[in-house]
Amino acid sequence: MLVKAKTLRQAAPVTAVDALLDISILATETRVRGIGRYLAELAPALQRAAAGSKLKVGFVESTEWLGDGRVDTDAEAVIARLLSTPEPSARLPWAYRLRAGAARATRAAGARLLHLGMPNVTPWGDTGGPRLLTCHDLIPTRYPEHYATLGEGFGPGRRALDRRRWGSAAHVIAISKATADDLMRLLAIPASRITVVYNGVKLERWSAEPGAADATLRQRYDLGERSLLVYAGDADWRKNASGMLRALERARRLNPRADFALAWAGKLSAERRAGVQAQARELGVDASVKLLGFVPDEDLAALYRQAHATVFVSRAEGFGYPVLEAMACGSPVVTSNVSSLVEVAGDVAVTVDPEDPERIAEAVVAVEQDAAARAQRTARGRDWVARFSCERQARETLAVYERLLA
């Protein structure tokens, strides 16, 4: 789970708020994805930021086919309730309830603005004010051959869907300049209707100081004393599993004494897990690939701290949380020189062509391990990550609300 649940309380009746942020997606399996992290970290910071403004912000906990749904002004209480169920609900039923009930919930709360952080659902009916969407990426539109489905009408259908979705919004928050550029280039959304607000990272969660999980981490995940290359994420096309695995094979040949192993944190579907294992066997590195499944944040931070390097060589990203989280934990990072990753990495990470496994391997092997170099990386990484605070994200998001409601 993304946060530890506090003592649960019932949602308090909310009679009037100025703006609503929908965080109901946290009841679904998306809670452990990047969008789940985005909402779970933005909402409490937004509540704190709004306390010093004239705007009253509420948070949508649930919507219904009929009725006004549940809205609360206590973000942490809503998040705790949404994450309290051990088995998340399916996303499709959630999506149709949101379509049917979002407008009613917004009007019932008296809100003049609705912010959808999970933008793939367009509400039915009039919400009574501007609708603000967060655009995380347009990867399916950029790469329809990999992501556009028959149900969407393949590439042309997906582009038409996106034009309607983003074109009908009053304003769009883009989580990186790369995403903003895609909105303008692919969908002709004018720059005046886009604001770039970078995602926020909680430095108190991601730290270079060892935690309780560090001492037993390798034993619990059967990692031995090998030099770990850490990756956190899925295995779809854009994540470039083939590039990582080929780089692992080359790195092991370049420096056999290091005994590199790839510690892969992330819940994979059975099909994708089998695909990764098949590629690893073909390359002869199957014994050096550890598929760990879902890893809680405490253990993931410990993995970053114990990594020889964190490898995140995606072909495309809307943002790239693992790059910043690893930096904050003192891990050297090897990432891609494309997409939003250039913005997120700055000059702290080593950036490489994601289509060049040889260069990825060379970068991994070249990472120095002496104490002085690691201390310098930790200091530079933490200073860089501090620019991406949740507080800054919340202030800039609130400023968008204020402009739209002026």
Coordinates of C-alpha atoms in Angstrom, one line a residue:
M1 CA 0.0 0.0 0.0
L2 CA 1.1 3.5 -0.6
V3 CA 0.3 4.8 2.9
K4 CA -0.2 3.2 6.3
A5 CA -3.9 3.3 7.2
K6 CA -4.8 5.3 10.2
T7 CA -7.9 4.7 12.4
L8 CA -10.7 4.8 9.9
R9 CA -13.6 7.2 10.3
Q10 CA -16.7 7.7 8.2
A11 CA -16.7 10.5 5.6
A12 CA -18.0 13.7 7.0
P13 CA -20.8 15.4 5.2
V14 CA -19.5 18.1 2.9
T15 CA -21.9 20.8 2.0
A16 CA -19.7 23.2 0.0
V17 CA -16.2 23.1 -1.5
D18 CA -14.7 25.1 -4.3
A19 CA -12.7 22.3 -6.0
L20 CA -12.8 18.5 -6.0
L21 CA -9.9 16.2 -6.7
D22 CA -11.1 12.7 -7.5
I23 CA -8.9 10.0 -5.8
S24 CA -11.4 7.2 -5.9
I25 CA -9.1 5.2 -8.3
L26 CA -7.1 4.2 -5.1
A27 CA -9.8 1.6 -4.5
T28 CA -8.6 -0.3 -7.6
E29 CA -5.5 -2.1 -8.6
T30 CA -4.2 1.2 -10.0
R31 CA -3.3 2.1 -6.4
V32 CA 0.2 0.4 -6.9
R33 CA 0.8 2.1 -10.2
G34 CA 2.3 5.5 -11.0
I35 CA -1.1 7.2 -11.1
G36 CA -1.9 5.8 -7.7
R37 CA 1.3 7.2 -6.3
Y38 CA 0.5 10.6 -8.0
L39 CA -2.9 10.9 -6.3
A40 CA -1.9 9.4 -2.9
E41 CA 1.0 11.9 -2.6
L42 CA -0.7 15.0 -4.1
A43 CA -4.0 14.9 -2.1
P44 CA -2.6 15.4 1.4
A45 CA -0.1 18.0 0.2
L46 CA -2.9 19.8 -1.6
Q47 CA -5.1 19.8 1.5
R48 CA -2.2 21.4 3.4
A49 CA -1.6 24.0 0.7
A50 CA -5.3 24.9 0.5
A51 CA -5.4 25.5 4.3
G52 CA -3.5 28.8 3.6
S53 CA -5.7 29.9 0.7
K54 CA -9.2 31.0 0.1
L55 CA -10.2 27.9 -1.7
K56 CA -11.8 24.9 0.0
V57 CA -10.7 21.6 -1.5
G58 CA -12.6 18.3 -1.2
F59 CA -11.7 14.8 -2.3
V60 CA -14.0 12.3 -4.1
E61 CA -13.9 9.0 -2.3
S62 CA -16.5 7.2 -4.4
T63 CA -19.3 7.8 -6.9
E64 CA -22.4 5.8 -7.5
W65 CA -24.8 5.0 -10.3
L66 CA -27.5 6.9 -8.3
G67 CA -26.9 9.2 -5.3
D68 CA -24.3 11.8 -4.5
G69 CA -21.3 9.6 -3.8
R70 CA -18.9 10.3 -0.9
V71 CA -16.8 13.5 -0.6
D72 CA -14.5 14.5 2.3
T73 CA -12.1 17.3 3.0
D74 CA -9.7 15.0 4.9
A75 CA -7.5 13.6 2.3
E76 CA -5.5 11.2 4.5
A77 CA -8.7 9.8 6.0
V78 CA -10.1 9.1 2.5
I79 CA -6.8 7.5 1.4
A80 CA -6.7 5.3 4.5
R81 CA -10.3 4.1 3.8
L82 CA -9.6 3.4 0.1
L83 CA -6.4 1.5 0.9
S84 CA -7.9 -0.5 3.8
T85 CA -9.4 -3.2 1.6
P86 CA -6.9 -6.0 1.1
E87 CA -8.2 -6.9 -2.4
P88 CA -8.6 -3.9 -4.7
S89 CA -11.6 -3.6 -6.9
A90 CA -11.6 -4.0 -10.7
R91 CA -11.0 -0.8 -12.7
L92 CA -13.8 -1.2 -15.3
P93 CA -16.8 -1.1 -12.8
W94 CA -15.1 1.9 -11.1
A95 CA -14.8 3.7 -14.4
Y96 CA -18.5 3.4 -15.3
R97 CA -19.5 4.5 -11.8
L98 CA -17.3 7.6 -12.1
R99 CA -18.8 8.4 -15.6
A100 CA -22.3 8.1 -14.2
G101 CA -21.8 9.8 -10.8
A102 CA -19.0 12.4 -11.1
A103 CA -21.2 15.2 -12.2
R104 CA -23.8 14.5 -9.5
A105 CA -21.1 14.3 -6.8
T106 CA -19.5 17.6 -8.0
R107 CA -22.8 19.5 -8.0
A108 CA -23.9 18.0 -4.6
A109 CA -20.6 19.2 -3.0
G110 CA -21.2 22.7 -4.5
A111 CA -17.8 22.5 -6.2
R112 CA -17.0 24.8 -9.1
L113 CA -14.1 22.7 -10.4
L114 CA -13.5 19.0 -10.9
H115 CA -10.0 17.7 -11.2
L116 CA -9.6 14.2 -12.6
G117 CA -6.1 12.8 -11.9
M118 CA -7.0 9.6 -13.7
P119 CA -8.2 11.2 -16.9
N120 CA -9.3 8.1 -18.9
V121 CA -12.9 8.6 -17.8
T122 CA -15.1 11.4 -19.1
P123 CA -18.1 12.1 -16.9
W124 CA -21.6 12.1 -18.3
G125 CA -23.5 15.3 -17.7
D126 CA -22.6 18.8 -16.7
T127 CA -20.3 19.1 -13.7
G128 CA -21.3 22.8 -13.3
G129 CA -17.8 24.2 -13.8
P130 CA -14.5 23.7 -15.5
R131 CA -13.1 20.2 -15.7
L132 CA -9.3 19.9 -15.2
L133 CA -7.4 16.8 -16.3
T134 CA -3.9 15.5 -15.5
C135 CA -2.2 14.1 -18.6
H136 CA 0.4 11.6 -17.5
D137 CA 1.5 10.6 -21.0
L138 CA 0.2 10.1 -24.6
I139 CA 2.2 7.0 -25.1
P140 CA -0.7 5.0 -26.7
T141 CA -1.2 7.8 -29.2
R142 CA 2.5 8.1 -30.0
Y143 CA 2.9 4.3 -30.4
P144 CA -0.5 2.9 -31.5
E145 CA 1.1 -0.2 -33.0
H146 CA 2.0 -1.3 -29.4
Y147 CA -0.9 0.1 -27.4
A148 CA -4.0 1.1 -29.4
T149 CA -6.6 -1.7 -29.3
L150 CA -9.3 -2.9 -31.6
G151 CA -11.9 -1.5 -29.2
E152 CA -10.4 1.9 -29.6
G153 CA -10.3 1.7 -33.4
F154 CA -6.5 1.2 -33.4
G155 CA -4.4 4.4 -34.1
P156 CA -7.1 6.6 -35.8
G157 CA -9.6 5.7 -33.2
R158 CA -7.2 6.3 -30.3
R159 CA -6.3 9.7 -31.7
A160 CA -9.9 10.7 -32.1
L161 CA -10.6 9.5 -28.5
D162 CA -7.8 11.6 -27.2
R163 CA -8.7 14.7 -29.2
R164 CA -12.2 14.5 -27.6
R165 CA -10.9 13.8 -24.1
W166 CA -8.3 16.5 -23.9
G167 CA -10.0 18.9 -26.2
S168 CA -13.1 19.0 -24.0
A169 CA -11.2 19.8 -20.8
A170 CA -11.1 23.4 -19.6
H171 CA -7.4 22.9 -18.8
V172 CA -4.7 20.2 -18.6
I173 CA -1.9 19.6 -16.1
A174 CA 1.0 17.9 -17.8
I175 CA 3.4 16.1 -15.5
S176 CA 6.4 16.9 -17.7
K177 CA 7.4 19.2 -20.6
A178 CA 7.7 16.1 -22.8
T179 CA 4.0 15.3 -22.1
A180 CA 3.0 18.9 -22.7
D181 CA 4.9 18.8 -26.1
D182 CA 3.0 15.7 -27.1
L183 CA -0.3 17.3 -26.2
M184 CA 0.5 20.2 -28.5
R185 CA 2.2 18.2 -31.3
L186 CA -0.1 15.2 -31.5
L187 CA -3.5 16.7 -30.5
A188 CA -3.1 20.4 -31.2
I189 CA -4.0 21.4 -27.7
P190 CA -2.9 25.1 -27.4
A191 CA -0.2 25.9 -24.9
S192 CA -2.5 28.4 -23.2
R193 CA -4.6 25.4 -21.9
I194 CA -1.6 23.4 -20.6
T195 CA 0.3 23.9 -17.3
V196 CA 3.4 21.8 -16.5
V197 CA 3.4 20.6 -12.9
Y198 CA 6.0 18.0 -12.1
N199 CA 5.1 15.1 -9.9
G200 CA 6.2 15.2 -6.2
V201 CA 8.4 12.8 -4.3
K202 CA 8.3 12.3 -0.5
L203 CA 11.9 12.6 0.7
E204 CA 10.9 11.3 4.1
R205 CA 10.0 8.0 2.5
W206 CA 13.0 7.8 0.1
S207 CA 16.2 8.2 2.1
A208 CA 19.9 7.2 1.9
E209 CA 19.8 6.3 5.6
P210 CA 19.4 2.5 6.2
G211 CA 16.1 1.4 7.5
A212 CA 14.7 -1.6 9.4
A213 CA 14.3 -3.5 6.1
D214 CA 17.9 -3.3 5.0
A215 CA 19.4 -5.9 7.3
T216 CA 17.3 -8.8 6.1
L217 CA 16.5 -7.7 2.6
R218 CA 18.9 -9.9 0.7
Q219 CA 17.9 -13.0 2.7
R220 CA 14.2 -12.4 2.4
Y221 CA 14.4 -12.0 -1.4
D222 CA 17.1 -14.6 -1.9
L223 CA 19.5 -12.1 -3.5
G224 CA 22.8 -13.3 -2.0
E225 CA 25.8 -11.0 -2.1
R226 CA 25.6 -10.3 -5.8
S227 CA 26.0 -6.8 -7.4
L228 CA 22.4 -5.7 -7.8
L229 CA 21.0 -3.8 -10.7
V230 CA 17.6 -2.7 -9.5
Y231 CA 14.6 -2.0 -11.8
A232 CA 11.0 -1.1 -10.6
G233 CA 8.2 -1.3 -13.1
D234 CA 6.2 -3.3 -15.6
A235 CA 7.3 -5.2 -18.7
D236 CA 5.3 -3.7 -21.5
W237 CA 7.0 -2.5 -24.7
R238 CA 7.9 1.0 -23.6
K239 CA 9.7 -0.3 -20.5
N240 CA 12.3 -2.0 -22.7
A241 CA 12.8 -5.3 -20.9
S242 CA 14.8 -6.6 -23.9
G243 CA 17.2 -3.7 -23.6
M244 CA 17.7 -4.3 -19.9
L245 CA 18.2 -8.0 -20.3
R246 CA 20.7 -7.6 -23.1
A247 CA 22.6 -5.0 -21.1
L248 CA 22.7 -7.4 -18.2
E249 CA 24.2 -10.1 -20.4
R250 CA 26.8 -7.7 -21.7
A251 CA 27.6 -6.3 -18.3
R252 CA 28.2 -9.8 -16.9
R253 CA 30.7 -10.4 -19.8
L254 CA 32.4 -7.0 -19.4
N255 CA 33.0 -7.6 -15.6
P256 CA 32.5 -11.2 -14.7
R257 CA 33.8 -10.7 -11.1
A258 CA 30.9 -8.3 -10.3
D259 CA 28.3 -11.2 -10.7
F260 CA 25.6 -8.7 -11.7
A261 CA 22.0 -9.7 -11.0
L262 CA 18.8 -7.9 -12.0
A263 CA 16.4 -7.4 -9.1
W264 CA 13.1 -6.7 -10.7
A265 CA 10.4 -5.1 -8.5
G266 CA 6.9 -5.0 -9.9
K267 CA 3.8 -7.1 -10.2
L268 CA 3.8 -8.7 -13.7
S269 CA 0.9 -10.5 -15.4
A270 CA 1.5 -14.2 -16.0
E271 CA 2.0 -13.5 -19.7
R272 CA 4.6 -10.8 -19.2
R273 CA 6.4 -12.7 -16.5
A274 CA 6.7 -15.7 -18.9
G275 CA 8.0 -13.4 -21.6
V276 CA 10.8 -11.9 -19.4
Q277 CA 11.8 -15.4 -18.3
A278 CA 11.9 -16.7 -21.9
Q279 CA 14.1 -13.8 -23.0
A280 CA 16.4 -14.3 -20.0
R281 CA 16.8 -18.0 -20.8
E282 CA 17.6 -17.2 -24.5
L283 CA 20.4 -14.8 -23.4
G284 CA 21.7 -17.2 -20.8
V285 CA 21.0 -14.9 -17.8
D286 CA 17.9 -16.6 -16.3
A287 CA 19.8 -17.4 -13.1
S288 CA 20.7 -13.7 -12.8
V289 CA 17.2 -12.3 -13.1
K290 CA 15.2 -12.1 -9.9
L291 CA 11.5 -11.3 -10.4
L292 CA 10.5 -10.1 -7.0
G293 CA 6.8 -9.3 -7.7
F294 CA 5.2 -6.4 -5.8
V295 CA 7.7 -4.9 -3.4
P296 CA 6.5 -2.5 -0.6
D297 CA 8.0 1.0 -0.5
E298 CA 10.1 0.2 2.6
D299 CA 11.8 -2.8 0.8
L300 CA 12.1 -0.9 -2.5
A301 CA 14.0 1.9 -0.7
A302 CA 16.3 -0.7 0.8
L303 CA 16.9 -2.2 -2.7
Y304 CA 17.8 1.2 -4.0
R305 CA 20.2 1.7 -1.1
Q306 CA 22.0 -1.6 -1.8
A307 CA 22.0 -1.3 -5.6
H308 CA 25.2 -1.2 -7.6
A309 CA 22.9 0.9 -9.9
T310 CA 19.3 1.5 -10.7
V311 CA 18.5 0.9 -14.3
F312 CA 15.5 2.6 -15.9
V313 CA 16.0 2.6 -19.6
S314 CA 12.4 3.1 -20.9
R315 CA 11.7 4.0 -24.5
A316 CA 9.1 6.5 -23.3
E317 CA 7.8 7.8 -20.0
G318 CA 5.4 10.5 -18.9
F319 CA 7.5 11.2 -15.8
G320 CA 9.7 8.4 -14.2
Y321 CA 9.3 8.1 -10.4
P322 CA 11.9 5.4 -9.9
V323 CA 14.7 7.7 -11.2
L324 CA 14.1 10.3 -8.4
E325 CA 13.3 7.7 -5.7
A326 CA 16.5 5.9 -6.4
M327 CA 18.5 9.1 -6.4
A328 CA 17.0 10.1 -3.1
C329 CA 18.1 6.7 -1.7
G330 CA 21.7 7.2 -2.8
S331 CA 21.7 4.9 -5.8
P332 CA 23.5 5.7 -9.0
V333 CA 21.0 5.8 -11.9
V334 CA 21.4 4.7 -15.5
T335 CA 18.4 6.0 -17.5
S336 CA 17.4 6.9 -21.0
N337 CA 18.3 10.1 -22.9
V338 CA 14.8 10.4 -24.4
S339 CA 11.3 11.5 -23.3
S340 CA 10.7 13.0 -19.9
L341 CA 13.6 11.0 -18.4
V342 CA 16.0 13.8 -19.6
E343 CA 14.0 16.3 -17.5
V344 CA 13.7 14.1 -14.5
A345 CA 17.4 12.9 -14.5
G346 CA 19.0 16.3 -15.0
D347 CA 22.8 15.9 -15.0
V348 CA 22.8 13.6 -12.0
A349 CA 22.0 10.3 -13.7
V350 CA 23.9 8.7 -16.5
T351 CA 21.8 8.9 -19.6
V352 CA 22.1 6.5 -22.5
D353 CA 20.3 5.5 -25.7
P354 CA 17.7 2.9 -24.6
E355 CA 18.1 1.1 -27.9
D356 CA 21.9 0.5 -27.3
P357 CA 22.4 -2.4 -24.8
E358 CA 26.1 -2.2 -25.2
R359 CA 26.1 1.4 -24.0
I360 CA 23.8 0.6 -21.2
A361 CA 26.1 -2.2 -20.1
E362 CA 29.2 0.1 -20.3
A363 CA 27.4 2.7 -18.1
V364 CA 26.5 0.1 -15.5
V365 CA 30.0 -1.3 -15.3
A366 CA 31.5 2.2 -15.1
V367 CA 29.6 3.2 -12.0
E368 CA 32.1 3.7 -9.3
Q369 CA 31.6 2.1 -5.9
D370 CA 34.0 3.9 -3.6
A371 CA 32.6 5.6 -0.5
A372 CA 33.6 9.1 -1.5
A373 CA 32.0 8.8 -5.0
R374 CA 28.8 7.3 -3.5
A375 CA 28.6 10.1 -0.9
Q376 CA 28.9 12.7 -3.6
R377 CA 26.2 11.0 -5.7
T378 CA 23.9 10.9 -2.7
A379 CA 24.4 14.6 -1.9
R380 CA 23.8 15.7 -5.5
G381 CA 20.9 13.3 -6.0
R382 CA 19.1 14.4 -2.9
D383 CA 19.6 18.1 -3.7
W384 CA 18.2 17.5 -7.2
V385 CA 15.2 15.4 -5.9
A386 CA 14.3 18.2 -3.4
R387 CA 13.2 20.3 -6.4
F388 CA 10.4 17.7 -7.0
S389 CA 8.7 18.0 -3.6
C390 CA 5.1 17.2 -3.0
E391 CA 4.7 20.6 -1.4
R392 CA 5.8 22.4 -4.6
Q393 CA 3.5 20.1 -6.7
A394 CA 0.6 21.0 -4.4
R395 CA 1.2 24.7 -4.5
E396 CA 1.4 24.7 -8.3
T397 CA -1.7 22.6 -8.7
L398 CA -3.6 24.9 -6.3
A399 CA -2.4 27.9 -8.4
V400 CA -4.1 26.2 -11.5
Y401 CA -7.3 25.9 -9.5
E402 CA -7.2 29.5 -8.5
R403 CA -6.6 30.7 -12.1
L404 CA -9.5 28.6 -13.4
L405 CA -11.8 29.8 -10.8
A406 CA -10.8 33.5 -10.8

